Amino acid sequence: MKFNVATLLSAASLLAGSAMADSYPWERLEKDNSVLVILDLQEGLYQLARDWDATLYKQSMMAHASLATVFDIPVIMSTSAETGPNGPLPHEILTLYPPTTPLIKRQGEVNAWDNPSFASAIRATNRTQIILAGIVTDVCTAFLARSLRAEGYSVWANLEASGTTTKEIREITNDALIRSGVNVVSLFAIVCDLMRDWRNTPGAKELIPWLDRYLPAYGMVARAHKAAVEGGEVQPGEDFLDE
């Protein structure tokens, strides 16, 4: 029987850290205490995000970057050596927010927390919950997430919007982050925790169009319901489905 070494290591690390991970109390995201970090989602680095389908990953990047447009939370963007092969942030991300939005252009620091301007921008928000994603998962996302945890911040790492070179590296990295108390979660989990109740503002009125654009699987649920209400009819056999 053959085993994939990386998969075995991932499983072993997950089992070893399960008790530690469970020792962190569940904390809910608060939109009045959250900050969105757009970290190194750069055009050059995008090519290293090979653990996801390329089209799906671009959608996930844009969804992460646009979270603050619907929840009105502070945004901090940062790039790493963007005048070199890493490239800039995509124009579509830069134009989501006003020119006054903090954009920390790191010239050498691998870990964003090592850049004084970035650390100051985080502290200046006076918020303690950080939502982040970056390329690559095992360096940009992981280094910053661990540094923020060491400084006492709570961290939500958007699983779908961070990318790296292999699925095995992604799995091992996320296992390690979970053990350090980082919340590794999906985009939909972030959205639902920030919203809390479909009757809130932002709620269904604001989120359903946003989800239709950035999470079409849920958008199609809403579209199907709308179509059924406006022009649908029960098909033969469907009238027995609830019996």
Coordinates of N, CA and C in Angstrom, one line a residue:
M1 N 0.8 -1.2 0.0 CA 0.0 0.0 0.0 C 0.9 1.2 0.0
K2 N 0.6 2.2 -0.9 CA 1.4 3.4 -1.0 C 0.6 4.6 -0.3
F3 N 1.5 5.4 0.4 CA 0.9 6.5 1.1 C 1.6 7.8 0.6
N4 N 0.8 8.9 0.5 CA 1.3 10.2 0.2 C 1.9 10.8 1.5
V5 N 3.2 11.1 1.5 CA 3.9 11.5 2.7 C 3.2 12.8 3.2
A6 N 3.0 13.8 2.3 CA 2.4 15.1 2.7 C 1.0 14.9 3.3
T7 N 0.2 13.9 2.8 CA -1.1 13.7 3.3 C -1.0 13.1 4.7
L8 N -0.1 12.1 4.9 CA 0.1 11.5 6.2 C 0.6 12.5 7.2
L9 N 1.5 13.4 6.8 CA 1.9 14.5 7.8 C 0.8 15.4 8.1
S10 N -0.1 15.7 7.1 CA -1.2 16.6 7.4 C -2.2 15.9 8.4
A11 N -2.5 14.7 8.2 CA -3.4 14.0 9.1 C -2.8 13.8 10.5
A12 N -1.5 13.6 10.6 CA -0.9 13.4 11.9 C -0.9 14.8 12.6
S13 N -0.6 15.8 11.9 CA -0.5 17.1 12.6 C -1.9 17.6 13.0
L14 N -2.9 17.2 12.2 CA -4.3 17.6 12.6 C -4.7 16.8 13.8
L15 N -4.4 15.5 13.9 CA -4.8 14.8 15.1 C -4.0 15.3 16.3
A16 N -2.7 15.6 16.1 CA -1.9 16.0 17.3 C -2.4 17.3 17.8
G17 N -2.9 18.2 16.9 CA -3.3 19.5 17.4 C -4.8 19.7 17.7
S18 N -5.6 18.6 17.6 CA -7.0 18.8 17.7 C -7.4 19.3 19.1
A19 N -6.7 18.7 20.1 CA -7.0 19.1 21.5 C -6.6 20.6 21.7
M20 N -5.5 21.0 21.1 CA -5.1 22.4 21.3 C -6.0 23.3 20.6
A21 N -6.5 22.9 19.4 CA -7.4 23.8 18.6 C -8.7 23.9 19.4
D22 N -9.2 22.9 20.0 CA -10.4 22.9 20.7 C -10.3 23.8 22.0
S23 N -9.1 24.1 22.4 CA -8.9 24.9 23.6 C -9.2 26.4 23.4
Y24 N -9.3 26.8 22.1 CA -9.6 28.2 21.8 C -11.1 28.4 21.8
P25 N -11.6 29.3 22.6 CA -13.1 29.5 22.6 C -13.6 30.1 21.3
W26 N -14.8 29.7 20.9 CA -15.4 30.2 19.7 C -15.7 31.7 19.8
E27 N -15.2 32.5 18.9 CA -15.4 33.9 18.8 C -16.1 34.3 17.6
R28 N -17.2 35.1 17.7 CA -17.9 35.5 16.5 C -17.4 36.8 15.9
L29 N -17.4 36.8 14.6 CA -17.0 38.1 13.9 C -18.0 39.2 14.2
E30 N -17.5 40.4 14.5 CA -18.3 41.6 14.7 C -17.9 42.6 13.6
K31 N -18.9 43.0 12.8 CA -18.6 44.0 11.8 C -18.0 45.3 12.3
D32 N -18.4 45.6 13.5 CA -17.8 46.8 14.1 C -16.5 46.7 14.8
N33 N -15.9 45.4 14.7 CA -14.6 45.2 15.3 C -13.7 44.5 14.3
S34 N -14.1 44.5 13.0 CA -13.3 43.7 12.0 C -12.6 44.6 11.0
V35 N -11.5 44.1 10.5 CA -10.7 44.8 9.5 C -10.4 43.8 8.3
L36 N -10.6 44.2 7.1 CA -10.3 43.4 6.0 C -8.9 43.7 5.5
V37 N -8.0 42.6 5.4 CA -6.7 42.7 4.9 C -6.6 42.0 3.5
I38 N -6.2 42.8 2.5 CA -5.9 42.3 1.2 C -4.4 42.2 1.0
L39 N -3.9 41.0 1.1 CA -2.5 40.8 1.3 C -1.8 40.1 0.1
D40 N -1.0 40.8 -0.7 CA -0.2 40.2 -1.7 C -1.0 39.4 -2.8
L41 N -2.2 39.8 -3.0 CA -3.0 39.2 -4.1 C -2.6 39.8 -5.4
Q42 N -1.4 39.7 -5.8 CA -0.7 40.4 -6.9 C -0.8 39.6 -8.2
E43 N -0.7 40.4 -9.3 CA -0.8 39.7 -10.6 C 0.3 38.7 -10.9
G44 N 1.5 39.0 -10.4 CA 2.6 38.1 -10.7 C 2.4 36.9 -9.7
L45 N 2.2 37.1 -8.5 CA 2.1 36.0 -7.5 C 0.9 35.1 -7.8
Y46 N -0.1 35.7 -8.5 CA -1.3 34.9 -8.8 C -0.9 33.6 -9.5
Q47 N 0.2 33.6 -10.2 CA 0.6 32.4 -11.0 C 1.1 31.3 -10.1
L48 N 1.4 31.6 -8.8 CA 1.8 30.6 -7.8 C 0.6 29.9 -7.2
A49 N -0.6 30.4 -7.3 CA -1.7 29.9 -6.7 C -2.3 28.7 -7.6
R50 N -1.6 27.6 -7.4 CA -1.9 26.4 -8.3 C -2.7 25.3 -7.6
D51 N -3.1 25.6 -6.4 CA -3.9 24.6 -5.6 C -5.4 24.8 -5.9
W52 N -5.8 25.8 -6.7 CA -7.2 26.0 -7.0 C -7.3 26.1 -8.5
D53 N -8.4 25.9 -9.0 CA -8.7 26.2 -10.4 C -8.5 27.6 -10.7
A54 N -7.8 28.0 -11.7 CA -7.4 29.4 -11.9 C -8.6 30.4 -12.0
T55 N -9.7 30.0 -12.7 CA -10.8 30.8 -12.9 C -11.6 31.0 -11.5
L56 N -11.7 29.9 -10.8 CA -12.4 29.9 -9.5 C -11.6 30.7 -8.6
Y57 N -10.3 30.6 -8.6 CA -9.4 31.4 -7.6 C -9.5 32.9 -7.9
K58 N -9.5 33.3 -9.1 CA -9.7 34.7 -9.4 C -11.0 35.2 -8.8
Q59 N -12.1 34.5 -9.0 CA -13.4 34.8 -8.4 C -13.3 34.9 -6.9
S60 N -12.6 34.0 -6.3 CA -12.4 34.0 -4.8 C -11.6 35.2 -4.3
M61 N -10.6 35.5 -5.1 CA -9.8 36.7 -4.8 C -10.6 38.0 -4.8
M62 N -11.4 38.1 -5.8 CA -12.3 39.3 -6.0 C -13.3 39.4 -4.9
A63 N -13.9 38.2 -4.6 CA -14.9 38.1 -3.5 C -14.3 38.6 -2.2
H64 N -13.2 38.1 -1.8 CA -12.5 38.5 -0.6 C -12.3 40.0 -0.6
A65 N -11.7 40.5 -1.7 CA -11.3 41.9 -1.8 C -12.5 42.8 -1.6
S66 N -13.7 42.3 -2.1 CA -14.9 43.2 -2.1 C -15.7 43.1 -0.8
L67 N -15.3 42.3 0.2 CA -16.1 42.1 1.4 C -16.5 43.5 2.0
A68 N -15.5 44.4 2.1 CA -15.8 45.6 2.7 C -16.7 46.6 2.0
T69 N -17.0 46.3 0.7 CA -17.9 47.1 0.0 C -19.3 46.9 0.5
V70 N -19.6 45.7 1.0 CA -21.0 45.4 1.5 C -21.1 45.5 3.0
F71 N -20.0 45.3 3.7 CA -20.1 45.4 5.2 C -19.5 46.7 5.7
D72 N -18.9 47.5 4.9 CA -18.4 48.8 5.3 C -17.4 48.7 6.5
I73 N -16.4 47.9 6.4 CA -15.4 47.7 7.4 C -14.1 48.3 6.8
P74 N -13.2 48.7 7.7 CA -11.9 49.2 7.3 C -11.1 48.2 6.4
V75 N -10.4 48.7 5.4 CA -9.6 47.9 4.5 C -8.1 48.4 4.6
I76 N -7.2 47.4 4.6 CA -5.8 47.6 4.5 C -5.3 46.7 3.4
M77 N -4.7 47.3 2.4 CA -4.1 46.5 1.3 C -2.5 46.6 1.5
S78 N -1.9 45.5 1.0 CA -0.4 45.5 1.1 C 0.1 44.7 -0.1
T79 N 1.2 45.1 -0.6 CA 1.9 44.4 -1.7 C 3.4 44.1 -1.3
S80 N 4.0 43.2 -1.9 CA 5.4 42.8 -1.7 C 6.2 43.0 -3.0
A81 N 7.1 44.0 -2.9 CA 8.0 44.3 -4.1 C 7.2 44.3 -5.4
E82 N 6.2 45.2 -5.5 CA 5.3 45.1 -6.6 C 5.9 45.6 -7.9
T83 N 7.1 46.3 -7.9 CA 7.7 46.7 -9.1 C 8.6 45.7 -9.7
G84 N 8.7 44.5 -9.1 CA 9.4 43.4 -9.6 C 8.4 42.3 -10.2
P85 N 8.9 41.1 -10.2 CA 8.0 40.1 -10.9 C 6.7 39.8 -10.1
N86 N 6.6 40.2 -8.8 CA 5.4 40.0 -8.1 C 4.2 40.7 -8.7
G87 N 4.5 41.9 -9.3 CA 3.5 42.7 -9.9 C 2.6 43.5 -8.9
P88 N 1.7 44.3 -9.4 CA 0.8 45.1 -8.6 C -0.5 44.3 -8.2
L89 N -1.3 44.9 -7.4 CA -2.7 44.3 -7.2 C -3.4 44.6 -8.5
P90 N -4.4 43.7 -8.8 CA -5.2 43.9 -10.0 C -5.9 45.2 -10.0
H91 N -6.1 45.8 -11.1 CA -6.8 47.0 -11.2 C -8.2 46.9 -10.6
E92 N -8.9 45.7 -10.8 CA -10.2 45.5 -10.3 C -10.3 45.6 -8.8
I93 N -9.2 45.3 -8.1 CA -9.2 45.4 -6.7 C -8.9 46.8 -6.3
L94 N -8.0 47.4 -6.9 CA -7.6 48.8 -6.5 C -8.8 49.8 -6.7
T95 N -9.6 49.6 -7.7 CA -10.7 50.5 -7.9 C -11.9 50.2 -7.1
L96 N -11.9 49.2 -6.2 CA -13.0 48.9 -5.3 C -13.2 50.0 -4.3
Y97 N -12.0 50.6 -3.9 CA -12.0 51.5 -2.7 C -11.4 52.9 -3.1
P98 N -11.7 53.9 -2.3 CA -11.1 55.2 -2.6 C -9.6 55.2 -2.6
P99 N -9.0 56.2 -3.2 CA -7.5 56.3 -3.3 C -6.9 56.5 -1.9
T100 N -7.7 57.0 -0.9 CA -7.2 57.2 0.4 C -7.1 55.9 1.2
T101 N -7.6 54.8 0.7 CA -7.5 53.5 1.4 C -6.0 53.1 1.6
P102 N -5.6 52.7 2.8 CA -4.2 52.4 3.0 C -3.7 51.3 2.1
L103 N -2.6 51.5 1.4 CA -2.0 50.5 0.5 C -0.5 50.6 0.9
I104 N -0.1 49.6 1.6 CA 1.3 49.5 2.1 C 2.1 48.7 1.1
K105 N 3.0 49.4 0.5 CA 3.9 48.8 -0.5 C 5.2 48.4 0.1
R106 N 5.3 47.2 0.5 CA 6.5 46.7 1.2 C 7.6 46.5 0.2
Q107 N 8.8 46.9 0.5 CA 9.9 46.8 -0.5 C 10.8 45.6 -0.2
G108 N 10.6 45.0 0.9 CA 11.5 43.8 1.2 C 10.9 42.9 2.2
E109 N 10.1 43.4 3.2 CA 9.6 42.5 4.2 C 8.7 41.4 3.7
V110 N 9.1 40.2 4.0 CA 8.2 39.1 3.6 C 7.0 39.0 4.5
N111 N 7.2 39.1 5.8 CA 6.1 39.2 6.7 C 5.6 40.6 6.8
A112 N 4.3 40.8 6.5 CA 3.8 42.2 6.5 C 3.9 42.8 7.8
W113 N 3.8 42.0 8.9 CA 3.9 42.6 10.2 C 5.2 43.2 10.5
D114 N 6.3 42.9 9.8 CA 7.6 43.4 10.0 C 7.7 44.8 9.4
N115 N 6.7 45.2 8.7 CA 6.7 46.6 8.1 C 6.0 47.5 9.1
P116 N 6.7 48.5 9.6 CA 6.2 49.4 10.6 C 4.9 50.1 10.1
S117 N 4.8 50.5 8.8 CA 3.7 51.2 8.3 C 2.4 50.3 8.3
F118 N 2.7 49.0 8.0 CA 1.5 48.1 8.0 C 1.1 47.9 9.4
A119 N 2.0 47.6 10.3 CA 1.6 47.4 11.7 C 0.9 48.6 12.3
S120 N 1.3 49.8 11.9 CA 0.7 51.0 12.4 C -0.7 51.1 11.9
A121 N -0.9 50.8 10.6 CA -2.2 50.9 10.0 C -3.2 49.9 10.6
I122 N -2.8 48.7 11.0 CA -3.6 47.8 11.7 C -4.0 48.4 13.1
R123 N -3.0 48.8 13.8 CA -3.3 49.4 15.2 C -4.2 50.6 15.1
A124 N -4.0 51.4 14.1 CA -4.8 52.6 14.0 C -6.3 52.4 13.8
T125 N -6.7 51.2 13.4 CA -8.1 50.9 13.3 C -8.8 50.7 14.6
N126 N -8.0 50.4 15.6 CA -8.5 50.1 17.0 C -9.5 48.9 17.0
R127 N -9.3 48.0 16.0 CA -10.1 46.8 15.9 C -9.2 45.6 16.1
T128 N -9.8 44.5 16.6 CA -9.0 43.4 17.0 C -9.3 42.1 16.2
Q129 N -10.2 42.1 15.2 CA -10.5 41.0 14.4 C -10.1 41.2 13.0
I130 N -9.2 40.4 12.5 CA -8.6 40.6 11.2 C -9.0 39.5 10.3
I131 N -9.6 39.9 9.1 CA -10.0 38.9 8.1 C -8.9 39.1 7.0
L132 N -8.3 38.0 6.6 CA -7.2 38.1 5.6 C -7.1 37.0 4.7
A133 N -6.4 37.2 3.5 CA -6.1 36.2 2.6 C -4.9 36.8 1.8
G134 N -4.1 35.8 1.3 CA -2.9 36.3 0.6 C -2.3 35.1 -0.3
I135 N -1.3 35.5 -1.1 CA -0.5 34.6 -1.9 C 0.9 34.8 -1.5
V136 N 1.6 33.7 -1.0 CA 1.1 32.4 -0.9 C 0.6 32.0 0.5
T137 N -0.2 31.0 0.6 CA -0.8 30.6 1.9 C 0.2 30.4 3.0
D138 N 1.3 29.6 2.6 CA 2.2 29.2 3.6 C 3.3 30.2 4.0
V139 N 3.3 31.3 3.3 CA 4.2 32.4 3.6 C 3.4 33.7 4.0
C140 N 2.9 34.3 3.0 CA 2.2 35.6 3.3 C 1.1 35.5 4.3
T141 N 0.2 34.6 4.0 CA -1.0 34.5 4.9 C -0.5 33.9 6.3
A142 N 0.3 32.9 6.3 CA 0.6 32.2 7.5 C 1.5 33.0 8.4
F143 N 2.5 33.7 7.8 CA 3.4 34.5 8.6 C 2.7 35.7 9.3
L144 N 1.8 36.3 8.5 CA 1.1 37.5 9.1 C 0.1 37.0 10.2
A145 N -0.6 35.9 9.8 CA -1.6 35.3 10.8 C -1.0 35.0 12.1
R146 N 0.2 34.3 12.1 CA 0.8 34.0 13.3 C 1.3 35.2 14.1
S147 N 1.8 36.2 13.4 CA 2.3 37.4 14.0 C 1.1 38.2 14.7
L148 N 0.0 38.2 14.0 CA -1.2 38.9 14.6 C -1.6 38.1 15.8
R149 N -1.6 36.8 15.8 CA -2.0 36.0 17.0 C -1.1 36.3 18.1
A150 N 0.2 36.5 17.8 CA 1.2 36.7 18.9 C 1.0 38.1 19.5
E151 N 0.4 39.0 18.7 CA 0.1 40.4 19.2 C -1.3 40.5 19.9
G152 N -2.0 39.4 19.9 CA -3.3 39.4 20.6 C -4.5 39.6 19.7
Y153 N -4.3 39.6 18.4 CA -5.4 39.8 17.5 C -6.1 38.4 17.3
S154 N -7.4 38.5 16.9 CA -8.1 37.3 16.4 C -8.1 37.3 14.9
V155 N -7.9 36.2 14.3 CA -7.6 36.1 12.9 C -8.6 35.1 12.2
W156 N -9.2 35.6 11.1 CA -10.0 34.7 10.2 C -9.3 34.7 8.9
A157 N -8.7 33.5 8.5 CA -8.0 33.3 7.3 C -9.0 32.7 6.3
N158 N -9.3 33.5 5.2 CA -10.2 33.0 4.1 C -9.5 31.9 3.4
L159 N -10.0 30.7 3.6 CA -9.4 29.5 3.0 C -9.4 29.6 1.5
E160 N -10.5 30.1 0.9 CA -10.7 30.1 -0.6 C -9.9 31.2 -1.3
A161 N -9.5 32.2 -0.6 CA -8.9 33.4 -1.2 C -7.4 33.4 -1.0
S162 N -6.8 32.4 -0.3 CA -5.4 32.3 -0.2 C -5.0 31.1 -1.2
G163 N -3.8 31.3 -1.8 CA -3.4 30.3 -2.8 C -1.9 30.0 -2.6
T164 N -1.6 28.7 -3.0 CA -0.1 28.3 -2.9 C 0.1 27.3 -4.0
T165 N 1.3 26.7 -4.0 CA 1.7 25.9 -5.1 C 1.1 24.5 -5.2
T166 N 0.8 23.9 -4.1 CA 0.2 22.6 -4.1 C -0.9 22.5 -3.0
K167 N -1.8 21.5 -3.2 CA -2.9 21.3 -2.3 C -2.3 20.7 -0.9
E168 N -1.2 19.9 -1.0 CA -0.6 19.4 0.2 C 0.0 20.5 1.1
I169 N 0.6 21.5 0.4 CA 1.2 22.6 1.2 C 0.0 23.4 1.9
R170 N -1.0 23.6 1.1 CA -2.2 24.3 1.6 C -2.8 23.6 2.9
E171 N -2.9 22.2 2.8 CA -3.5 21.5 3.9 C -2.6 21.5 5.1
I172 N -1.3 21.3 5.0 CA -0.4 21.3 6.1 C -0.3 22.7 6.7
T173 N -0.3 23.7 5.9 CA -0.3 25.1 6.4 C -1.5 25.4 7.2
N174 N -2.7 25.1 6.7 CA -3.9 25.4 7.4 C -4.1 24.6 8.6
D175 N -3.6 23.4 8.7 CA -3.6 22.6 9.9 C -2.8 23.3 11.0
A176 N -1.6 23.8 10.6 CA -0.8 24.5 11.5 C -1.4 25.8 12.0
L177 N -2.1 26.5 11.1 CA -2.7 27.8 11.5 C -3.9 27.5 12.5
I178 N -4.6 26.5 12.3 CA -5.7 26.1 13.2 C -5.2 25.8 14.6
R179 N -4.0 25.1 14.6 CA -3.5 24.8 15.9 C -3.0 26.1 16.7
S180 N -2.7 27.1 15.9 CA -2.2 28.3 16.5 C -3.4 29.3 16.9
G181 N -4.6 28.8 16.6 CA -5.7 29.6 17.0 C -6.3 30.5 15.9
V182 N -5.9 30.3 14.7 CA -6.4 31.0 13.6 C -7.7 30.3 13.1
N183 N -8.7 31.1 12.8 CA -9.9 30.6 12.2 C -9.8 30.4 10.7
V184 N -9.6 29.2 10.2 CA -9.5 29.0 8.8 C -10.9 28.6 8.3
V185 N -11.5 29.6 7.5 CA -12.9 29.4 7.2 C -13.2 29.8 5.7
S186 N -14.4 29.5 5.3 CA -14.8 29.8 3.9 C -15.3 31.2 3.8
L187 N -15.4 31.7 2.6 CA -16.0 33.0 2.3 C -17.4 33.1 2.8
F188 N -18.2 32.0 2.6 CA -19.6 32.1 3.0 C -19.7 32.1 4.5
A189 N -18.8 31.5 5.2 CA -18.8 31.5 6.7 C -18.5 32.9 7.2
I190 N -17.6 33.6 6.5 CA -17.3 35.0 6.9 C -18.5 35.9 6.7
V191 N -19.1 35.8 5.5 CA -20.2 36.6 5.2 C -21.4 36.4 6.1
C192 N -21.7 35.1 6.4 CA -22.8 34.8 7.3 C -22.5 35.3 8.8
D193 N -21.3 35.2 9.2 CA -21.0 35.6 10.6 C -21.1 37.1 10.7
L194 N -20.6 37.8 9.7 CA -20.7 39.3 9.7 C -22.1 39.8 9.6
M195 N -22.9 39.1 8.8 CA -24.3 39.5 8.6 C -25.2 39.1 9.8
R196 N -25.0 37.9 10.3 CA -25.8 37.4 11.5 C -27.2 37.0 11.2
D197 N -27.9 37.9 10.5 CA -29.4 37.7 10.4 C -29.8 38.3 9.0
W198 N -30.5 37.5 8.2 CA -30.9 38.0 6.9 C -31.8 39.3 6.9
R199 N -32.3 39.6 8.1 CA -33.2 40.8 8.3 C -32.4 42.0 8.7
N200 N -31.1 41.8 8.9 CA -30.2 42.9 9.3 C -29.9 43.8 8.1
T201 N -29.2 44.9 8.4 CA -28.6 45.7 7.3 C -27.1 45.8 7.6
P202 N -26.3 45.3 6.7 CA -26.6 44.6 5.4 C -27.2 43.2 5.7
G203 N -28.2 42.9 4.9 CA -28.9 41.6 5.1 C -29.3 41.1 3.7
A204 N -30.4 40.5 3.6 CA -30.8 39.9 2.3 C -30.8 40.9 1.1
K205 N -31.3 42.1 1.4 CA -31.4 43.1 0.3 C -30.0 43.4 -0.3
E206 N -29.0 43.5 0.6 CA -27.7 43.8 0.1 C -26.9 42.6 -0.3
L207 N -27.0 41.5 0.5 CA -26.2 40.4 0.3 C -26.5 39.5 -0.9
I208 N -27.8 39.3 -1.1 CA -28.2 38.4 -2.2 C -27.6 38.9 -3.6
P209 N -27.7 40.2 -3.9 CA -27.0 40.6 -5.2 C -25.5 40.4 -5.1
W210 N -24.9 40.6 -3.9 CA -23.5 40.4 -3.8 C -23.1 39.0 -4.0
L211 N -23.9 38.1 -3.3 CA -23.6 36.6 -3.5 C -23.8 36.2 -4.9
D212 N -24.8 36.7 -5.6 CA -25.1 36.4 -7.0 C -23.9 36.6 -7.8
R213 N -23.1 37.7 -7.5 CA -22.0 38.1 -8.3 C -20.7 37.3 -7.9
Y214 N -20.6 37.1 -6.5 CA -19.3 36.5 -6.1 C -19.4 35.1 -5.6
L215 N -20.6 34.6 -5.3 CA -20.8 33.2 -4.9 C -22.0 32.7 -5.6
P216 N -21.8 32.5 -6.9 CA -23.0 32.2 -7.8 C -23.8 30.9 -7.4
A217 N -23.1 30.0 -6.7 CA -23.9 28.8 -6.2 C -25.0 29.2 -5.4
Y218 N -24.8 30.2 -4.5 CA -26.0 30.7 -3.7 C -26.8 31.6 -4.5
G219 N -26.2 32.4 -5.4 CA -27.0 33.3 -6.2 C -28.0 32.6 -7.0
M220 N -27.7 31.4 -7.5 CA -28.6 30.6 -8.3 C -29.8 30.0 -7.4
V221 N -29.5 29.8 -6.1 CA -30.6 29.4 -5.2 C -31.6 30.5 -5.2
A222 N -31.2 31.8 -5.1 CA -32.1 32.9 -5.0 C -32.8 33.1 -6.4
R223 N -32.0 32.9 -7.4 CA -32.6 33.1 -8.8 C -33.7 32.0 -9.0
A224 N -33.5 30.8 -8.6 CA -34.4 29.7 -8.8 C -35.7 30.0 -8.0
H225 N -35.5 30.5 -6.8 CA -36.7 30.8 -5.9 C -37.5 32.0 -6.6
K226 N -36.8 33.0 -7.1 CA -37.5 34.1 -7.7 C -38.3 33.6 -9.0
A227 N -37.6 32.8 -9.7 CA -38.3 32.3 -10.9 C -39.5 31.4 -10.6
A228 N -39.4 30.6 -9.5 CA -40.5 29.8 -9.1 C -41.7 30.6 -8.7
V229 N -41.4 31.7 -7.9 CA -42.5 32.5 -7.4 C -43.2 33.3 -8.5
E230 N -42.3 33.8 -9.4 CA -42.9 34.7 -10.5 C -43.6 33.9 -11.6
G231 N -43.1 32.7 -11.9 CA -43.7 32.0 -13.1 C -43.6 30.5 -13.0
G232 N -43.4 30.0 -11.8 CA -43.2 28.6 -11.7 C -44.6 27.9 -11.5
E233 N -44.6 26.6 -11.8 CA -45.8 25.8 -11.5 C -45.3 24.4 -11.1
V234 N -46.1 23.8 -10.2 CA -45.7 22.4 -9.8 C -45.8 21.5 -10.9
Q235 N -44.8 20.7 -11.0 CA -44.7 19.7 -12.1 C -45.3 18.4 -11.6
P236 N -45.8 17.5 -12.5 CA -46.3 16.2 -12.1 C -45.3 15.4 -11.3
G237 N -45.8 14.9 -10.2 CA -44.9 14.2 -9.3 C -44.3 15.0 -8.2
E238 N -44.2 16.3 -8.4 CA -43.6 17.2 -7.4 C -44.6 17.4 -6.2
D239 N -45.9 17.2 -6.4 CA -46.9 17.5 -5.4 C -46.8 16.3 -4.3
F240 N -46.0 15.3 -4.6 CA -45.9 14.2 -3.6 C -44.6 14.3 -2.8
L241 N -43.7 15.3 -3.1 CA -42.4 15.4 -2.5 C -42.4 15.7 -1.0
D242 N -43.5 16.3 -0.5 CA -43.5 16.7 0.9 C -44.3 15.7 1.7
E243 N -44.7 14.6 1.1 CA -45.5 13.6 1.8 C -44.6 12.5 2.5

